[in-house]
Coordinates of C-alpha atoms and ligand atoms in Angstrom, one line a residue:
M992 CA -98.6 -19.6 -18.6
V993 CA -95.2 -20.5 -19.1
G994 CA -94.1 -20.6 -22.9
E995 CA -97.6 -19.5 -24.2
T996 CA -96.9 -16.9 -26.7
S997 CA -99.5 -14.1 -26.6
T998 CA -101.2 -13.0 -29.6
M999 CA -100.9 -9.5 -28.4
T1000 CA -97.1 -9.5 -28.8
N1001 CA -97.7 -9.8 -32.7
S1002 CA -97.9 -6.1 -33.0
F1003 CA -94.4 -5.8 -31.4
D1004 CA -93.1 -7.9 -34.4
K1005 CA -90.1 -6.3 -36.4
T1006 CA -88.2 -8.1 -39.0
E1007 CA -84.6 -8.6 -38.4
T1008 CA -83.7 -6.3 -41.2
T1009 CA -85.7 -3.5 -39.6
Q1010 CA -84.0 -3.9 -36.5
K1011 CA -80.5 -4.0 -38.2
K1012 CA -81.5 -0.7 -39.8
S1013 CA -82.1 0.9 -36.8
I1014 CA -78.6 -0.3 -35.3
W1015 CA -77.3 1.1 -38.5
E1016 CA -79.2 4.5 -38.2
S1017 CA -78.0 4.8 -34.8
L1018 CA -74.4 5.2 -36.0
K1019 CA -75.4 8.2 -38.0
K1020 CA -73.4 10.8 -36.3
L1021 CA -70.2 8.8 -36.5
R1022 CA -71.0 7.9 -40.0
T1023 CA -71.5 11.6 -40.9
Q1024 CA -68.2 12.6 -39.6
V1025 CA -66.3 9.5 -41.4
Q1026 CA -68.1 10.7 -44.6
E1027 CA -66.9 14.2 -44.3
V1028 CA -63.2 13.3 -44.1
F1029 CA -63.4 10.9 -47.0
A1030 CA -65.6 13.2 -49.2
G1031 CA -62.5 14.4 -51.2
E1032 CA -60.9 12.9 -54.1
Q1033 CA -57.4 12.5 -52.9
I1034 CA -56.7 11.0 -49.4
D1035 CA -53.7 12.1 -47.6
T1036 CA -51.8 12.0 -44.3
S1037 CA -53.8 14.8 -42.9
K1038 CA -57.0 13.2 -43.7
L1039 CA -56.3 10.1 -41.9
M1040 CA -55.3 12.0 -38.9
D1041 CA -58.6 13.6 -39.0
L1042 CA -60.1 10.1 -39.1
E1043 CA -57.8 9.0 -36.2
E1044 CA -59.3 12.0 -34.0
I1045 CA -62.9 11.1 -34.8
L1046 CA -62.2 7.3 -33.9
I1047 CA -60.6 8.5 -30.7
L1048 CA -63.8 10.7 -29.8
S1049 CA -66.0 7.9 -30.4
D1050 CA -64.0 5.7 -27.7
T1051 CA -62.0 3.7 -30.1
G1052 CA -58.7 4.6 -27.9
P1053 CA -55.7 6.3 -29.2
K1054 CA -53.7 2.9 -29.5
I1055 CA -56.2 1.3 -31.8
A1056 CA -57.1 4.3 -33.8
A1057 CA -53.4 4.9 -34.5
E1058 CA -53.2 1.1 -35.6
I1059 CA -56.3 1.6 -37.8
T1060 CA -54.9 4.4 -39.7
K1061 CA -51.6 2.8 -39.9
D1062 CA -53.3 -0.4 -41.3
I1063 CA -55.0 1.9 -43.8
S1064 CA -51.9 3.4 -45.0
E1065 CA -50.2 0.0 -45.5
R1066 CA -53.1 -1.5 -47.3
M1067 CA -53.0 1.9 -49.6
K1068 CA -49.5 1.1 -50.6
N1069 CA -50.6 -2.3 -52.2
T1070 CA -53.2 -0.5 -54.3
K1071 CA -52.4 1.9 -57.3
K1072 CA -52.6 5.7 -56.7
P1073 CA -54.2 8.2 -56.4
H1074 CA -56.3 7.2 -53.6
E1075 CA -60.1 8.3 -53.5
G1076 CA -62.2 8.5 -50.6
K1077 CA -64.5 6.0 -51.8
E1078 CA -61.4 3.4 -51.9
I1079 CA -60.4 4.1 -48.4
T1080 CA -63.9 3.7 -47.2
I1081 CA -63.9 0.2 -48.2
I1082 CA -60.5 -0.6 -46.8
L1083 CA -61.6 1.0 -43.5
K1084 CA -64.9 -0.9 -43.3
E1085 CA -62.9 -4.0 -43.9
I1086 CA -60.6 -3.2 -41.1
I1087 CA -63.5 -2.5 -38.8
K1088 CA -65.3 -5.7 -39.5
E1089 CA -62.3 -7.9 -39.1
K1090 CA -62.1 -6.4 -35.6
L1091 CA -65.9 -6.8 -34.7
N1092 CA -65.8 -10.4 -36.2
K1093 CA -63.6 -11.3 -33.2
L1094 CA -66.7 -10.6 -30.8
V1095 CA -69.1 -12.8 -32.7
D1096 CA -70.2 -15.9 -31.0
V1097 CA -68.6 -19.1 -32.5
D1098 CA -71.1 -21.6 -31.0
N1099 CA -74.6 -21.0 -32.3
L1100 CA -76.9 -20.3 -29.5
E1101 CA -80.1 -21.6 -31.2
T1102 CA -78.4 -24.9 -31.8
T1103 CA -76.9 -25.1 -28.3
F1104 CA -80.3 -24.4 -26.7
T1105 CA -82.2 -26.6 -29.0
D1106 CA -79.8 -29.5 -27.9
A1107 CA -80.5 -28.7 -24.2
K1108 CA -84.3 -28.7 -25.0
N1109 CA -84.2 -32.0 -26.8
D1110 CA -82.1 -33.4 -23.6
N1111 CA -84.9 -32.0 -21.3
Q1112 CA -82.3 -29.8 -19.8
L1113 CA -82.9 -26.3 -18.3
V1114 CA -80.5 -23.3 -19.4
P1115 CA -80.4 -20.9 -16.7
I1116 CA -79.1 -17.7 -17.8
L1117 CA -78.0 -15.2 -15.2
I1118 CA -78.2 -11.5 -16.0
I1119 CA -75.7 -9.4 -14.3
G1120 CA -74.4 -5.9 -14.5
V1121 CA -74.1 -2.3 -13.0
N1122 CA -77.1 -0.3 -11.8
G1123 CA -79.5 0.8 -14.7
S1124 CA -77.6 -0.8 -17.5
G1125 CA -81.0 -2.2 -18.9
K1126 CA -80.8 -5.9 -17.3
T1127 CA -84.5 -6.1 -16.5
T1128 CA -85.7 -4.4 -19.8
T1129 CA -83.2 -6.9 -21.7
I1130 CA -84.9 -10.0 -19.8
G1131 CA -88.2 -8.8 -21.2
K1132 CA -86.9 -8.6 -24.8
L1133 CA -85.0 -11.7 -24.5
A1134 CA -88.2 -13.7 -23.2
Y1135 CA -89.9 -12.5 -26.3
Y1136 CA -87.1 -13.3 -28.8
F1137 CA -86.8 -16.9 -27.3
Q1138 CA -90.5 -17.7 -27.1
R1139 CA -90.5 -16.7 -30.6
Q1140 CA -87.7 -19.2 -31.2
N1141 CA -90.3 -21.8 -29.8
F1142 CA -88.5 -22.3 -26.6
T1143 CA -90.3 -22.1 -23.3
V1144 CA -89.0 -19.2 -20.8
G1145 CA -89.3 -18.5 -17.2
L1146 CA -88.3 -15.5 -15.4
A1147 CA -86.8 -15.4 -12.0
A1148 CA -86.9 -12.4 -9.8
C1149 CA -83.8 -12.6 -8.0
D1150 CA -83.3 -8.6 -7.4
T1151 CA -84.5 -8.8 -3.9
F1152 CA -82.9 -5.4 -3.2
R1153 CA -85.3 -3.1 -4.7
A1154 CA -89.0 -3.3 -3.9
A1155 CA -90.3 -2.2 -7.2
A1156 CA -87.9 -4.7 -9.0
N1157 CA -90.4 -7.7 -9.0
E1158 CA -93.2 -5.3 -10.2
Q1159 CA -91.0 -4.2 -13.2
L1160 CA -90.3 -7.7 -13.9
M1161 CA -93.8 -8.8 -13.5
A1162 CA -94.9 -6.2 -16.2
W1163 CA -92.5 -7.9 -18.6
G1164 CA -93.6 -11.1 -17.6
M1165 CA -97.3 -9.8 -18.5
K1166 CA -96.2 -8.8 -21.8
N1167 CA -94.9 -12.0 -22.4
S1168 CA -97.7 -14.1 -20.9
I1169 CA -95.1 -15.7 -18.7
D1170 CA -95.6 -16.0 -14.8
V1171 CA -92.8 -14.6 -12.9
L1172 CA -91.1 -16.8 -10.3
Q1173 CA -90.9 -14.8 -7.3
S1174 CA -89.6 -15.9 -3.8
K1175 CA -90.6 -14.7 -0.2
V1176 CA -87.0 -15.0 0.8
I1177 CA -84.6 -12.1 0.8
D1178 CA -81.3 -14.0 -0.2
P1179 CA -81.1 -13.9 -4.0
A1180 CA -79.2 -17.0 -4.2
A1181 CA -81.9 -18.8 -2.3
A1182 CA -84.5 -17.2 -4.5
A1183 CA -82.6 -18.4 -7.6
F1184 CA -82.5 -22.0 -6.2
E1185 CA -86.3 -21.9 -5.7
A1186 CA -86.9 -20.6 -9.3
I1187 CA -84.6 -23.4 -10.8
Q1188 CA -86.1 -26.2 -8.9
A1189 CA -89.6 -24.8 -10.0
S1190 CA -88.6 -24.5 -13.7
K1191 CA -87.0 -28.0 -13.8
K1192 CA -90.4 -29.2 -12.6
K1193 CA -92.4 -27.2 -15.2
K1194 CA -89.8 -28.3 -17.9
T1195 CA -89.0 -24.7 -18.9
D1196 CA -86.4 -24.6 -21.6
I1197 CA -84.8 -21.4 -20.6
L1198 CA -84.9 -19.5 -17.4
L1199 CA -83.8 -15.9 -17.4
I1200 CA -82.4 -14.8 -14.0
D1201 CA -82.7 -11.1 -13.0
T1202 CA -80.3 -9.8 -10.6
A1203 CA -79.8 -6.3 -8.9
G1204 CA -77.6 -3.8 -10.3
R1205 CA -74.1 -3.8 -8.6
L1206 CA -70.7 -2.1 -9.0
P1207 CA -67.9 -4.6 -9.7
N1208 CA -65.8 -2.9 -6.8
N1209 CA -68.3 -3.6 -4.3
K1210 CA -67.0 -6.7 -2.5
N1211 CA -70.1 -7.8 -0.6
L1212 CA -72.4 -7.3 -3.7
I1213 CA -69.9 -9.5 -6.0
E1214 CA -69.6 -12.2 -3.4
E1215 CA -73.4 -12.4 -3.4
L1216 CA -73.3 -12.6 -7.1
K1217 CA -70.8 -15.6 -6.8
K1218 CA -73.2 -17.2 -4.4
I1219 CA -76.0 -17.0 -6.7
R1220 CA -73.9 -18.5 -9.6
R1221 CA -72.6 -21.3 -7.3
V1222 CA -76.2 -22.3 -6.3
I1223 CA -77.3 -22.2 -10.1
S1224 CA -74.4 -24.5 -10.7
K1225 CA -75.1 -27.0 -7.9
V1226 CA -78.9 -27.2 -8.6
G1227 CA -78.8 -26.6 -12.5
D1228 CA -78.5 -29.2 -14.9
Q1229 CA -75.0 -30.2 -16.2
F1230 CA -75.7 -28.1 -19.3
K1231 CA -73.4 -25.1 -20.2
E1232 CA -73.8 -22.5 -17.9
H1233 CA -74.6 -18.9 -19.1
T1234 CA -73.9 -15.5 -17.4
W1235 CA -74.6 -12.5 -19.6
I1236 CA -73.4 -9.1 -18.7
V1237 CA -75.6 -6.1 -19.6
I1238 CA -73.6 -3.2 -20.8
D1239 CA -75.0 0.3 -21.6
A1240 CA -73.3 1.2 -24.8
N1241 CA -73.1 4.8 -23.7
T1242 CA -70.6 3.7 -21.1
G1243 CA -68.1 3.8 -23.8
Q1244 CA -64.4 2.6 -23.0
N1245 CA -65.4 2.3 -19.4
A1246 CA -67.5 -0.7 -20.2
I1247 CA -64.3 -2.7 -20.7
S1248 CA -63.0 -2.2 -17.1
Q1249 CA -66.5 -2.9 -16.0
I1250 CA -66.3 -6.5 -17.9
K1251 CA -62.7 -7.1 -16.6
Q1252 CA -63.7 -6.5 -13.1
F1253 CA -66.8 -8.6 -13.1
K1254 CA -64.9 -11.2 -15.1
E1255 CA -62.5 -11.6 -12.1
A1256 CA -65.4 -12.7 -10.2
I1257 CA -67.5 -14.6 -12.3
D1258 CA -67.1 -16.4 -15.6
I1259 CA -68.9 -14.1 -18.2
T1260 CA -70.1 -16.1 -21.2
G1261 CA -71.8 -13.1 -23.2
I1262 CA -72.3 -9.7 -23.5
I1263 CA -75.4 -7.8 -24.3
L1264 CA -75.1 -4.1 -25.3
T1265 CA -78.2 -1.9 -24.6
K1266 CA -79.1 1.5 -25.4
F1267 CA -77.4 1.3 -28.7
D1268 CA -80.1 3.7 -30.1
G1269 CA -78.5 6.7 -28.1
T1270 CA -74.8 5.9 -28.4
N1271 CA -71.9 7.9 -29.8
K1272 CA -69.1 5.7 -28.2
A1273 CA -69.4 2.7 -30.6
G1274 CA -65.8 2.9 -31.2
F1275 CA -65.0 1.2 -27.7
L1276 CA -66.1 -2.1 -29.5
L1277 CA -63.0 -1.9 -31.5
Q1278 CA -61.0 -1.9 -28.1
L1279 CA -63.1 -4.5 -26.7
S1280 CA -62.4 -6.9 -29.6
E1281 CA -58.5 -6.7 -29.0
Q1282 CA -59.0 -7.1 -25.3
E1283 CA -61.9 -9.7 -24.8
Q1284 CA -62.7 -13.1 -26.1
I1285 CA -66.5 -12.8 -24.8
P1286 CA -69.0 -13.0 -27.8
I1287 CA -71.6 -10.1 -28.1
R1288 CA -74.9 -12.0 -28.0
F1289 CA -77.5 -9.4 -28.7
V1290 CA -77.9 -5.5 -29.1
G1291 CA -80.8 -3.8 -27.6
H1292 CA -81.8 -0.7 -29.3
G1293 CA -84.9 0.9 -27.7
E1294 CA -87.2 0.4 -24.8
K1295 CA -89.9 -1.9 -26.6
I1296 CA -90.2 -5.5 -26.4
G1297 CA -88.8 -6.3 -30.1
D1298 CA -86.0 -3.9 -29.7
I1299 CA -83.2 -6.5 -29.5
V1300 CA -81.2 -8.0 -32.4
T1301 CA -78.3 -10.3 -32.7
F1302 CA -74.7 -8.6 -33.0
S1303 CA -73.6 -8.0 -36.8
P1304 CA -70.2 -6.7 -37.7
E1305 CA -71.5 -6.2 -41.2
V1306 CA -74.2 -3.7 -40.0
I1307 CA -72.0 -2.0 -37.5
S1308 CA -68.9 -1.6 -39.7
S1309 CA -71.1 -0.3 -42.4
G1310 CA -72.9 1.9 -40.0
I1311 CA -69.8 3.5 -39.2
V1312 CA -68.0 4.0 -42.3
G1313 CA -71.0 5.4 -44.6
T1314 CA -71.4 2.7 -47.3
D1315 CA -75.0 2.2 -48.0
F1316 CA -77.2 -0.1 -45.6
P1317 CA -75.7 -3.6 -46.4
N1318 CA -77.8 -6.0 -48.4
I1319 CA -78.4 -8.5 -45.6
Ligands
LIG1587 N1 -83.3 3.8 -25.2 C1 -83.1 2.7 -24.6 N2 -83.3 2.6 -23.2 C2 -83.2 1.3 -22.8 C3 -82.7 0.3 -23.3 N3 -82.6 -0.7 -22.7 C4 -83.1 -0.5 -21.4 N4 -83.4 1.0 -21.4 C5 -83.9 2.0 -20.3 O1 -83.1 2.2 -19.5 C6 -83.7 2.4 -18.0 C7 -83.0 1.1 -17.0 O2 -83.4 -0.1 -17.6 P1 -83.7 -1.3 -16.4 O3 -84.1 -2.6 -17.4 O4 -84.5 -0.9 -15.5 O5 -82.2 -1.4 -15.9 P2 -81.8 -2.4 -14.8 O6 -80.4 -2.9 -15.2 O7 -82.5 -3.5 -14.6 O8 -81.7 -1.4 -13.6 P3 -81.6 -1.9 -12.1 O9 -82.2 -3.2 -11.7 O10 -81.8 -0.7 -11.2 O11 -80.0 -2.1 -11.9 C8 -85.1 2.1 -18.3 O12 -85.7 3.4 -18.5 C9 -85.1 1.3 -19.7 O13 -86.4 1.6 -20.3 C10 -82.3 0.3 -25.0 O14 -81.9 -0.6 -25.5 N5 -82.6 1.7 -25.4
LIG1588 MG1 -83.4 -4.4 -13.0

């Protein structure tokens, strides 16, 4: 049944702190490298060059990496010498956090969705991204997350491309005790249309729409996506539209060009990072923050239903720099 939270799912519950700790732990490799640079008593230019190299290797990009070390040198000038590793660590963490803060959502999602719910308006969320980025898994996790926030959730199977796609989504539906809205039509836009009509009838709060993976340079598939978006806009309520792109965090800086290409075709209102548990390319977020104003809504960090958490610059910056796990 739509919106009915299964008692089974309680075994998946993890506190937000536990989840953030796992995000923090994912950054261990990078953190250890940064810690090694700053282990000494005296930090000089050669140490900052080592840091620059580490940042570049984590996909921060040469331009931003150079800007960061320059920024550190400047901030060091304002403090008294000699400079110890510990002191620089704090400065670096602040620089990273300031950058990541630009990727934080300014409008509170829970409040926006609650307003929609109180207005009896359906919020359809179109989930897009390249093949295998983790769209369907993320939908399963989001359904769980939003149900725990007392929203009723629907799942729309609009990946009509792969035969196994429906079954995969249905498995997530079962875990969440939600019926999956499937269509007999092949056209994903028509399937989305039907799913929205059905969800409005049922008074569902949030409809998560799964789509087939596609490369942003595939013209036909991008046209198909635009059509799905148009249909949703036409048939949906007047409430703010959402299209979230799912990005595999291991993609590193290529993710930025992926986002740019998708954005040319469709208005993206959120980014979801997946597979953060295995990434050693987290530096790309520092480039992303300089180039895009799209908020990161969630971070996925495992294959289980509860492995999703909101984006936290505090956790990621301290995870990269090597201060203790923050007291959050
Ligand atoms: N470790 C890890 N694995 C993940 C995460 N999210 C998804 N996966 C795995 O990534 C693989 C692909 O996930 P899917 O959800 O099928 O990806 P998709 O984008 O729907 O794929 P297509 O529909 O084929 O484009 C699966 O094996 C998932 O279990 C994550 O946060 N961490
Ligand atoms: Mg899928």
